[in-house]
Amino acid sequence: MRKRHCTCGAQADVRSGTRRAPDGGDEIVYRMVCPVCGQLGPAVPAAGKDEAAGLAEAINVWNEMIACLRPLED
Protein backbone atom coordinates (compact mmCIF):
# COMPACT_ATOMS: atom_id res chain seq x y z
CA MET A 1 0.00 0.00 0.00
CA ARG A 2 1.36 3.38 -1.04
CA LYS A 3 1.51 6.10 1.60
CA ARG A 4 1.09 9.67 0.40
CA HIS A 5 3.71 12.16 1.48
CA CYS A 6 2.81 14.72 4.12
CA THR A 7 1.82 18.24 3.05
CA CYS A 8 5.38 19.32 3.93
CA GLY A 9 6.76 16.69 1.53
CA ALA A 10 8.16 14.25 4.10
CA GLN A 11 7.36 10.55 4.35
CA ALA A 12 5.06 9.96 7.34
CA ASP A 13 5.28 6.92 9.64
CA VAL A 14 2.58 4.71 11.12
CA ARG A 15 2.70 4.68 14.92
CA SER A 16 0.67 3.14 17.67
CA GLY A 17 -0.14 4.82 20.94
CA THR A 18 -2.78 5.10 23.62
CA ARG A 19 -5.46 7.67 24.28
CA ARG A 20 -8.14 8.13 26.89
CA ALA A 21 -11.39 6.44 25.91
CA PRO A 22 -14.79 8.00 26.69
CA ASP A 23 -15.32 5.42 29.46
CA GLY A 24 -12.16 6.63 31.23
CA GLY A 25 -9.95 3.70 30.23
CA ASP A 26 -7.08 3.67 27.77
CA GLU A 27 -7.39 2.44 24.20
CA ILE A 28 -4.72 1.64 21.64
CA VAL A 29 -4.86 3.65 18.40
CA TYR A 30 -2.90 3.69 15.16
CA ARG A 31 -2.15 6.90 13.28
CA MET A 32 0.20 8.39 10.75
CA VAL A 33 2.66 10.97 12.08
CA CYS A 34 4.99 13.21 10.09
CA PRO A 35 8.48 13.21 11.67
CA VAL A 36 9.30 16.62 10.15
CA CYS A 37 6.30 18.90 10.80
CA GLY A 38 4.39 16.77 13.32
CA GLN A 39 1.14 16.57 11.36
CA LEU A 40 -1.10 13.81 12.71
CA GLY A 41 -3.49 11.62 10.81
CA PRO A 42 -6.84 10.54 12.22
CA ALA A 43 -6.67 8.05 15.09
CA VAL A 44 -7.83 4.52 14.25
CA PRO A 45 -8.90 2.49 17.32
CA ALA A 46 -7.28 -0.96 17.46
CA ALA A 47 -10.26 -2.60 19.18
CA GLY A 48 -11.47 -5.60 17.20
CA LYS A 49 -8.66 -5.41 14.63
CA ASP A 50 -5.40 -7.23 14.23
CA GLU A 51 -2.28 -5.09 13.86
CA ALA A 52 -2.09 -5.41 10.06
CA ALA A 53 -5.70 -4.27 9.64
CA GLY A 54 -5.20 -1.34 12.01
CA LEU A 55 -2.06 -0.20 10.18
CA ALA A 56 -3.76 -0.51 6.79
CA GLU A 57 -6.75 1.53 7.98
CA ALA A 58 -4.44 4.22 9.40
CA ILE A 59 -2.71 4.49 6.02
CA ASN A 60 -6.05 4.65 4.19
CA VAL A 61 -7.46 7.48 6.32
CA TRP A 62 -4.13 9.35 6.04
CA ASN A 63 -4.24 9.03 2.25
CA GLU A 64 -7.84 10.31 2.22
CA MET A 65 -6.91 13.26 4.44
CA ILE A 66 -3.96 14.22 2.23
CA ALA A 67 -6.09 13.81 -0.91
CA CYS A 68 -8.57 16.33 0.51
CA LEU A 69 -5.75 18.78 1.28
CA ARG A 70 -4.05 18.31 -2.11
CA PRO A 71 -6.74 17.12 -4.53
CA LEU A 72 -4.72 17.56 -7.74
CA GLU A 73 -1.85 15.29 -6.69
CA ASP A 74 -1.82 11.64 -7.76
N, CA, C and O atoms as CSV, one atom per row, in Angstrom:
chain,resi,resn,atom,element,x,y,z
A,1,MET,N,N,0.846,-1.182,0.000
A,1,MET,CA,C,0.000,0.000,0.000
A,1,MET,C,C,0.889,1.242,0.000
A,1,MET,O,O,1.820,1.356,0.797
A,2,ARG,N,N,0.587,2.158,-0.899
A,2,ARG,CA,C,1.363,3.378,-1.038
A,2,ARG,C,C,0.877,4.435,-0.052
A,2,ARG,O,O,-0.317,4.717,0.044
A,3,LYS,N,N,1.830,5.013,0.679
A,3,LYS,CA,C,1.508,6.098,1.598
A,3,LYS,C,C,1.803,7.419,0.899
A,3,LYS,O,O,2.873,7.596,0.316
A,4,ARG,N,N,0.857,8.335,0.959
A,4,ARG,CA,C,1.093,9.669,0.400
A,4,ARG,C,C,2.044,10.426,1.311
A,4,ARG,O,O,2.070,10.219,2.525
A,5,HIS,N,N,2.819,11.304,0.699
A,5,HIS,CA,C,3.712,12.161,1.481
A,5,HIS,C,C,2.888,13.201,2.229
A,5,HIS,O,O,1.780,13.551,1.823
A,6,CYS,N,N,3.444,13.677,3.311
A,6,CYS,CA,C,2.811,14.723,4.115
A,6,CYS,C,C,2.711,15.999,3.289
A,6,CYS,O,O,3.334,16.104,2.232
A,7,THR,N,N,1.942,16.960,3.757
A,7,THR,CA,C,1.817,18.237,3.054
A,7,THR,C,C,3.141,18.995,3.032
A,7,THR,O,O,3.328,19.869,2.187
A,8,CYS,N,N,4.062,18.682,3.939
A,8,CYS,CA,C,5.382,19.319,3.933
A,8,CYS,C,C,6.344,18.590,2.996
A,8,CYS,O,O,7.453,19.070,2.759
A,9,GLY,N,N,5.935,17.437,2.462
A,9,GLY,CA,C,6.765,16.687,1.529
A,9,GLY,C,C,7.491,15.499,2.130
A,9,GLY,O,O,8.085,14.709,1.396
A,10,ALA,N,N,7.458,15.354,3.434
A,10,ALA,CA,C,8.161,14.255,4.100
A,10,ALA,C,C,7.339,12.966,4.066
A,10,ALA,O,O,6.125,12.990,3.866
A,11,GLN,N,N,8.020,11.857,4.263
A,11,GLN,CA,C,7.357,10.552,4.347
A,11,GLN,C,C,6.906,10.332,5.790
A,11,GLN,O,O,7.732,10.326,6.702
A,12,ALA,N,N,5.615,10.153,6.000
A,12,ALA,CA,C,5.061,9.957,7.342
A,12,ALA,C,C,5.194,8.495,7.762
A,12,ALA,O,O,5.334,7.609,6.918
A,13,ASP,N,N,5.149,8.254,9.059
A,13,ASP,CA,C,5.282,6.919,9.639
A,13,ASP,C,C,3.990,6.525,10.336
A,13,ASP,O,O,3.260,7.377,10.841
A,14,VAL,N,N,3.713,5.220,10.360
A,14,VAL,CA,C,2.576,4.708,11.122
A,14,VAL,C,C,3.069,4.429,12.541
A,14,VAL,O,O,4.104,3.789,12.731
A,15,ARG,N,N,2.335,4.905,13.517
A,15,ARG,CA,C,2.704,4.680,14.920
A,15,ARG,C,C,1.483,4.231,15.706
A,15,ARG,O,O,0.343,4.533,15.354
A,16,SER,N,N,1.753,3.514,16.765
A,16,SER,CA,C,0.669,3.140,17.673
A,16,SER,C,C,0.890,3.875,18.987
A,16,SER,O,O,2.018,4.196,19.362
A,17,GLY,N,N,-0.200,4.127,19.662
A,17,GLY,CA,C,-0.143,4.819,20.939
A,17,GLY,C,C,-1.423,4.575,21.702
A,17,GLY,O,O,-2.276,3.801,21.266
A,18,THR,N,N,-1.560,5.226,22.832
A,18,THR,CA,C,-2.777,5.098,23.619
A,18,THR,C,C,-3.426,6.470,23.766
A,18,THR,O,O,-2.763,7.506,23.698
A,19,ARG,N,N,-4.716,6.446,23.965
A,19,ARG,CA,C,-5.457,7.667,24.275
A,19,ARG,C,C,-6.551,7.305,25.263
A,19,ARG,O,O,-6.898,6.136,25.429
A,20,ARG,N,N,-7.082,8.315,25.909
A,20,ARG,CA,C,-8.138,8.132,26.890
A,20,ARG,C,C,-9.454,7.884,26.172
A,20,ARG,O,O,-9.871,8.681,25.332
A,21,ALA,N,N,-10.095,6.795,26.498
A,21,ALA,CA,C,-11.390,6.441,25.913
A,21,ALA,C,C,-12.503,7.180,26.658
A,21,ALA,O,O,-12.301,7.629,27.786
A,22,PRO,N,N,-13.672,7.308,26.033
A,22,PRO,CA,C,-14.787,7.996,26.691
A,22,PRO,C,C,-15.187,7.379,28.029
A,22,PRO,O,O,-15.695,8.080,28.904
A,23,ASP,N,N,-14.962,6.070,28.199
A,23,ASP,CA,C,-15.321,5.425,29.460
A,23,ASP,C,C,-14.262,5.603,30.545
A,23,ASP,O,O,-14.404,5.068,31.645
A,24,GLY,N,N,-13.195,6.356,30.239
A,24,GLY,CA,C,-12.161,6.625,31.232
A,24,GLY,C,C,-10.966,5.693,31.148
A,24,GLY,O,O,-9.945,5.952,31.785
A,25,GLY,N,N,-11.061,4.627,30.388
A,25,GLY,CA,C,-9.948,3.703,30.227
A,25,GLY,C,C,-9.027,4.151,29.097
A,25,GLY,O,O,-9.263,5.174,28.454
A,26,ASP,N,N,-7.995,3.385,28.872
A,26,ASP,CA,C,-7.079,3.666,27.773
A,26,ASP,C,C,-7.398,2.748,26.609
A,26,ASP,O,O,-7.796,1.600,26.806
A,27,GLU,N,N,-7.222,3.258,25.387
A,27,GLU,CA,C,-7.392,2.436,24.199
A,27,GLU,C,C,-6.184,2.627,23.286
A,27,GLU,O,O,-5.592,3.705,23.242
A,28,ILE,N,N,-5.834,1.591,22.575
A,28,ILE,CA,C,-4.724,1.639,21.636
A,28,ILE,C,C,-5.252,2.166,20.308
A,28,ILE,O,O,-6.316,1.754,19.845
A,29,VAL,N,N,-4.496,3.086,19.697
A,29,VAL,CA,C,-4.860,3.650,18.405
A,29,VAL,C,C,-3.644,3.621,17.482
A,29,VAL,O,O,-2.498,3.649,17.931
A,30,TYR,N,N,-3.925,3.565,16.181
A,30,TYR,CA,C,-2.897,3.688,15.155
A,30,TYR,C,C,-3.126,5.004,14.440
A,30,TYR,O,O,-4.268,5.419,14.242
A,31,ARG,N,N,-2.035,5.665,14.048
A,31,ARG,CA,C,-2.155,6.901,13.284
A,31,ARG,C,C,-0.853,7.169,12.558
A,31,ARG,O,O,0.212,6.687,12.943
A,32,MET,N,N,-0.967,7.952,11.498
A,32,MET,CA,C,0.203,8.386,10.753
A,32,MET,C,C,0.704,9.680,11.389
A,32,MET,O,O,-0.082,10.542,11.783
A,33,VAL,N,N,2.038,9.800,11.482
A,33,VAL,CA,C,2.662,10.971,12.078
A,33,VAL,C,C,3.820,11.400,11.180
A,33,VAL,O,O,4.635,10.573,10.773
A,34,CYS,N,N,3.889,12.682,10.878
A,34,CYS,CA,C,4.994,13.210,10.094
A,34,CYS,C,C,6.156,13.520,11.037
A,34,CYS,O,O,5.979,14.276,11.992
A,35,PRO,N,N,7.344,12.953,10.788
A,35,PRO,CA,C,8.480,13.212,11.673
A,35,PRO,C,C,9.087,14.604,11.491
A,35,PRO,O,O,9.884,15.039,12.322
A,36,VAL,N,N,8.723,15.307,10.415
A,36,VAL,CA,C,9.296,16.622,10.147
A,36,VAL,C,C,8.438,17.735,10.738
A,36,VAL,O,O,8.923,18.538,11.536
A,37,CYS,N,N,7.151,17.785,10.345
A,37,CYS,CA,C,6.300,18.895,10.798
A,37,CYS,C,C,5.367,18.509,11.947
A,37,CYS,O,O,4.776,19.381,12.584
A,38,GLY,N,N,5.234,17.207,12.213
A,38,GLY,CA,C,4.391,16.767,13.325
A,38,GLY,C,C,2.926,16.600,13.002
A,38,GLY,O,O,2.122,16.343,13.898
A,39,GLN,N,N,2.554,16.741,11.723
A,39,GLN,CA,C,1.142,16.574,11.360
A,39,GLN,C,C,0.674,15.167,11.720
A,39,GLN,O,O,1.381,14.186,11.488
A,40,LEU,N,N,-0.525,15.083,12.288
A,40,LEU,CA,C,-1.104,13.806,12.707
A,40,LEU,C,C,-2.262,13.422,11.813
A,40,LEU,O,O,-3.065,14.265,11.414
A,41,GLY,N,N,-2.337,12.142,11.504
A,41,GLY,CA,C,-3.489,11.615,10.805
A,41,GLY,C,C,-4.572,11.263,11.806
A,41,GLY,O,O,-4.328,11.280,13.013
A,42,PRO,N,N,-5.754,10.946,11.329
A,42,PRO,CA,C,-6.842,10.544,12.222
A,42,PRO,C,C,-6.481,9.284,13.006
A,42,PRO,O,O,-5.810,8.394,12.484
A,43,ALA,N,N,-6.923,9.214,14.242
A,43,ALA,CA,C,-6.666,8.048,15.088
A,43,ALA,C,C,-7.612,6.916,14.704
A,43,ALA,O,O,-8.809,7.128,14.515
A,44,VAL,N,N,-7.057,5.716,14.591
A,44,VAL,CA,C,-7.829,4.522,14.254
A,44,VAL,C,C,-7.783,3.593,15.461
A,44,VAL,O,O,-6.719,3.056,15.768
A,45,PRO,N,N,-8.904,3.385,16.159
A,45,PRO,CA,C,-8.904,2.489,17.315
A,45,PRO,C,C,-8.538,1.059,16.913
A,45,PRO,O,O,-8.978,0.567,15.873
A,46,ALA,N,N,-7.735,0.401,17.741
A,46,ALA,CA,C,-7.282,-0.965,17.459
A,46,ALA,C,C,-8.273,-2.015,17.911
A,46,ALA,O,O,-8.103,-3.191,17.591
A,47,ALA,N,N,-9.298,-1.631,18.642
A,47,ALA,CA,C,-10.264,-2.598,19.180
A,47,ALA,C,C,-10.911,-3.402,18.059
A,47,ALA,O,O,-11.463,-2.836,17.115
A,48,GLY,N,N,-10.838,-4.717,18.169
A,48,GLY,CA,C,-11.475,-5.599,17.204
A,48,GLY,C,C,-10.701,-5.795,15.920
A,48,GLY,O,O,-11.213,-6.421,14.992
A,49,LYS,N,N,-9.471,-5.276,15.831
A,49,LYS,CA,C,-8.662,-5.410,14.627
A,49,LYS,C,C,-7.324,-6.046,14.978
A,49,LYS,O,O,-6.801,-5.858,16.076
A,50,ASP,N,N,-6.780,-6.799,14.031
A,50,ASP,CA,C,-5.402,-7.230,14.235
A,50,ASP,C,C,-4.490,-6.077,13.818
A,50,ASP,O,O,-4.955,-5.090,13.247
A,51,GLU,N,N,-3.198,-6.199,14.100
A,51,GLU,CA,C,-2.277,-5.095,13.859
A,51,GLU,C,C,-2.213,-4.719,12.380
A,51,GLU,O,O,-2.192,-3.532,12.052
A,52,ALA,N,N,-2.182,-5.692,11.493
A,52,ALA,CA,C,-2.091,-5.412,10.059
A,52,ALA,C,C,-3.307,-4.623,9.572
A,52,ALA,O,O,-3.161,-3.694,8.777
A,53,ALA,N,N,-4.489,-4.979,10.034
A,53,ALA,CA,C,-5.705,-4.273,9.635
A,53,ALA,C,C,-5.712,-2.849,10.188
A,53,ALA,O,O,-6.127,-1.922,9.493
A,54,GLY,N,N,-5.264,-2.665,11.411
A,54,GLY,CA,C,-5.199,-1.338,12.012
A,54,GLY,C,C,-4.215,-0.435,11.287
A,54,GLY,O,O,-4.497,0.742,11.062
A,55,LEU,N,N,-3.058,-0.984,10.918
A,55,LEU,CA,C,-2.060,-0.204,10.181
A,55,LEU,C,C,-2.577,0.176,8.796
A,55,LEU,O,O,-2.397,1.309,8.351
A,56,ALA,N,N,-3.218,-0.775,8.117
A,56,ALA,CA,C,-3.759,-0.506,6.789
A,56,ALA,C,C,-4.847,0.571,6.843
A,56,ALA,O,O,-4.903,1.437,5.970
A,57,GLU,N,N,-5.699,0.522,7.848
A,57,GLU,CA,C,-6.754,1.529,7.977
A,57,GLU,C,C,-6.156,2.900,8.276
A,57,GLU,O,O,-6.643,3.908,7.764
A,58,ALA,N,N,-5.102,2.952,9.101
A,58,ALA,CA,C,-4.443,4.225,9.404
A,58,ALA,C,C,-3.845,4.839,8.139
A,58,ALA,O,O,-3.911,6.052,7.944
A,59,ILE,N,N,-3.264,4.002,7.285
A,59,ILE,CA,C,-2.707,4.489,6.020
A,59,ILE,C,C,-3.823,4.983,5.104
A,59,ILE,O,O,-3.683,6.023,4.461
A,60,ASN,N,N,-4.927,4.245,5.042
A,60,ASN,CA,C,-6.051,4.650,4.188
A,60,ASN,C,C,-6.634,5.995,4.600
A,60,ASN,O,O,-6.877,6.847,3.746
A,61,VAL,N,N,-6.864,6.201,5.895
A,61,VAL,CA,C,-7.455,7.476,6.324
A,61,VAL,C,C,-6.457,8.621,6.152
A,61,VAL,O,O,-6.859,9.753,5.887
A,62,TRP,N,N,-5.160,8.337,6.300
A,62,TRP,CA,C,-4.128,9.353,6.036
A,62,TRP,C,C,-4.171,9.755,4.561
A,62,TRP,O,O,-4.182,10.941,4.231
A,63,ASN,N,N,-4.195,8.753,3.680
A,63,ASN,CA,C,-4.240,9.035,2.246
A,63,ASN,C,C,-5.470,9.854,1.873
A,63,ASN,O,O,-5.382,10.761,1.045
A,64,GLU,N,N,-6.612,9.544,2.474
A,64,GLU,CA,C,-7.838,10.308,2.220
A,64,GLU,C,C,-7.701,11.746,2.709
A,64,GLU,O,O,-8.134,12.680,2.035
A,65,MET,N,N,-7.095,11.922,3.886
A,65,MET,CA,C,-6.910,13.257,4.438
A,65,MET,C,C,-5.994,14.084,3.537
A,65,MET,O,O,-6.295,15.242,3.247
A,66,ILE,N,N,-4.892,13.509,3.099
A,66,ILE,CA,C,-3.957,14.225,2.235
A,66,ILE,C,C,-4.606,14.515,0.881
A,66,ILE,O,O,-4.384,15.584,0.312
A,67,ALA,N,N,-5.396,13.590,0.362
A,67,ALA,CA,C,-6.088,13.806,-0.911
A,67,ALA,C,C,-7.055,14.985,-0.823
A,67,ALA,O,O,-7.233,15.712,-1.800
A,68,CYS,N,N,-7.672,15.177,0.326
A,68,CYS,CA,C,-8.569,16.334,0.514
A,68,CYS,C,C,-7.772,17.642,0.574
A,68,CYS,O,O,-8.232,18.682,0.102
A,69,LEU,N,N,-6.577,17.575,1.158
A,69,LEU,CA,C,-5.746,18.778,1.283
A,69,LEU,C,C,-5.059,19.143,-0.033
A,69,LEU,O,O,-4.852,20.319,-0.333
A,70,ARG,N,N,-4.706,18.111,-0.818
A,70,ARG,CA,C,-4.045,18.309,-2.114
A,70,ARG,C,C,-4.753,17.489,-3.175
A,70,ARG,O,O,-4.244,16.446,-3.585
A,71,PRO,N,N,-5.917,17.937,-3.630
A,71,PRO,CA,C,-6.742,17.123,-4.528
A,71,PRO,C,C,-6.155,16.890,-5.919
A,71,PRO,O,O,-6.555,15.929,-6.575
A,72,LEU,N,N,-5.244,17.706,-6.394
A,72,LEU,CA,C,-4.718,17.560,-7.738
A,72,LEU,C,C,-3.511,16.629,-7.832
A,72,LEU,O,O,-3.048,16.321,-8.930
A,73,GLU,N,N,-3.007,16.186,-6.698
A,73,GLU,CA,C,-1.847,15.294,-6.689
A,73,GLU,C,C,-2.288,13.845,-6.850
A,73,GLU,O,O,-3.300,13.432,-6.284
A,74,ASP,N,N,-1.534,13.085,-7.614
A,74,ASP,CA,C,-1.820,11.643,-7.762
A,74,ASP,C,C,-1.285,10.860,-6.627
A,74,ASP,O,O,-1.437,9.639,-6.593
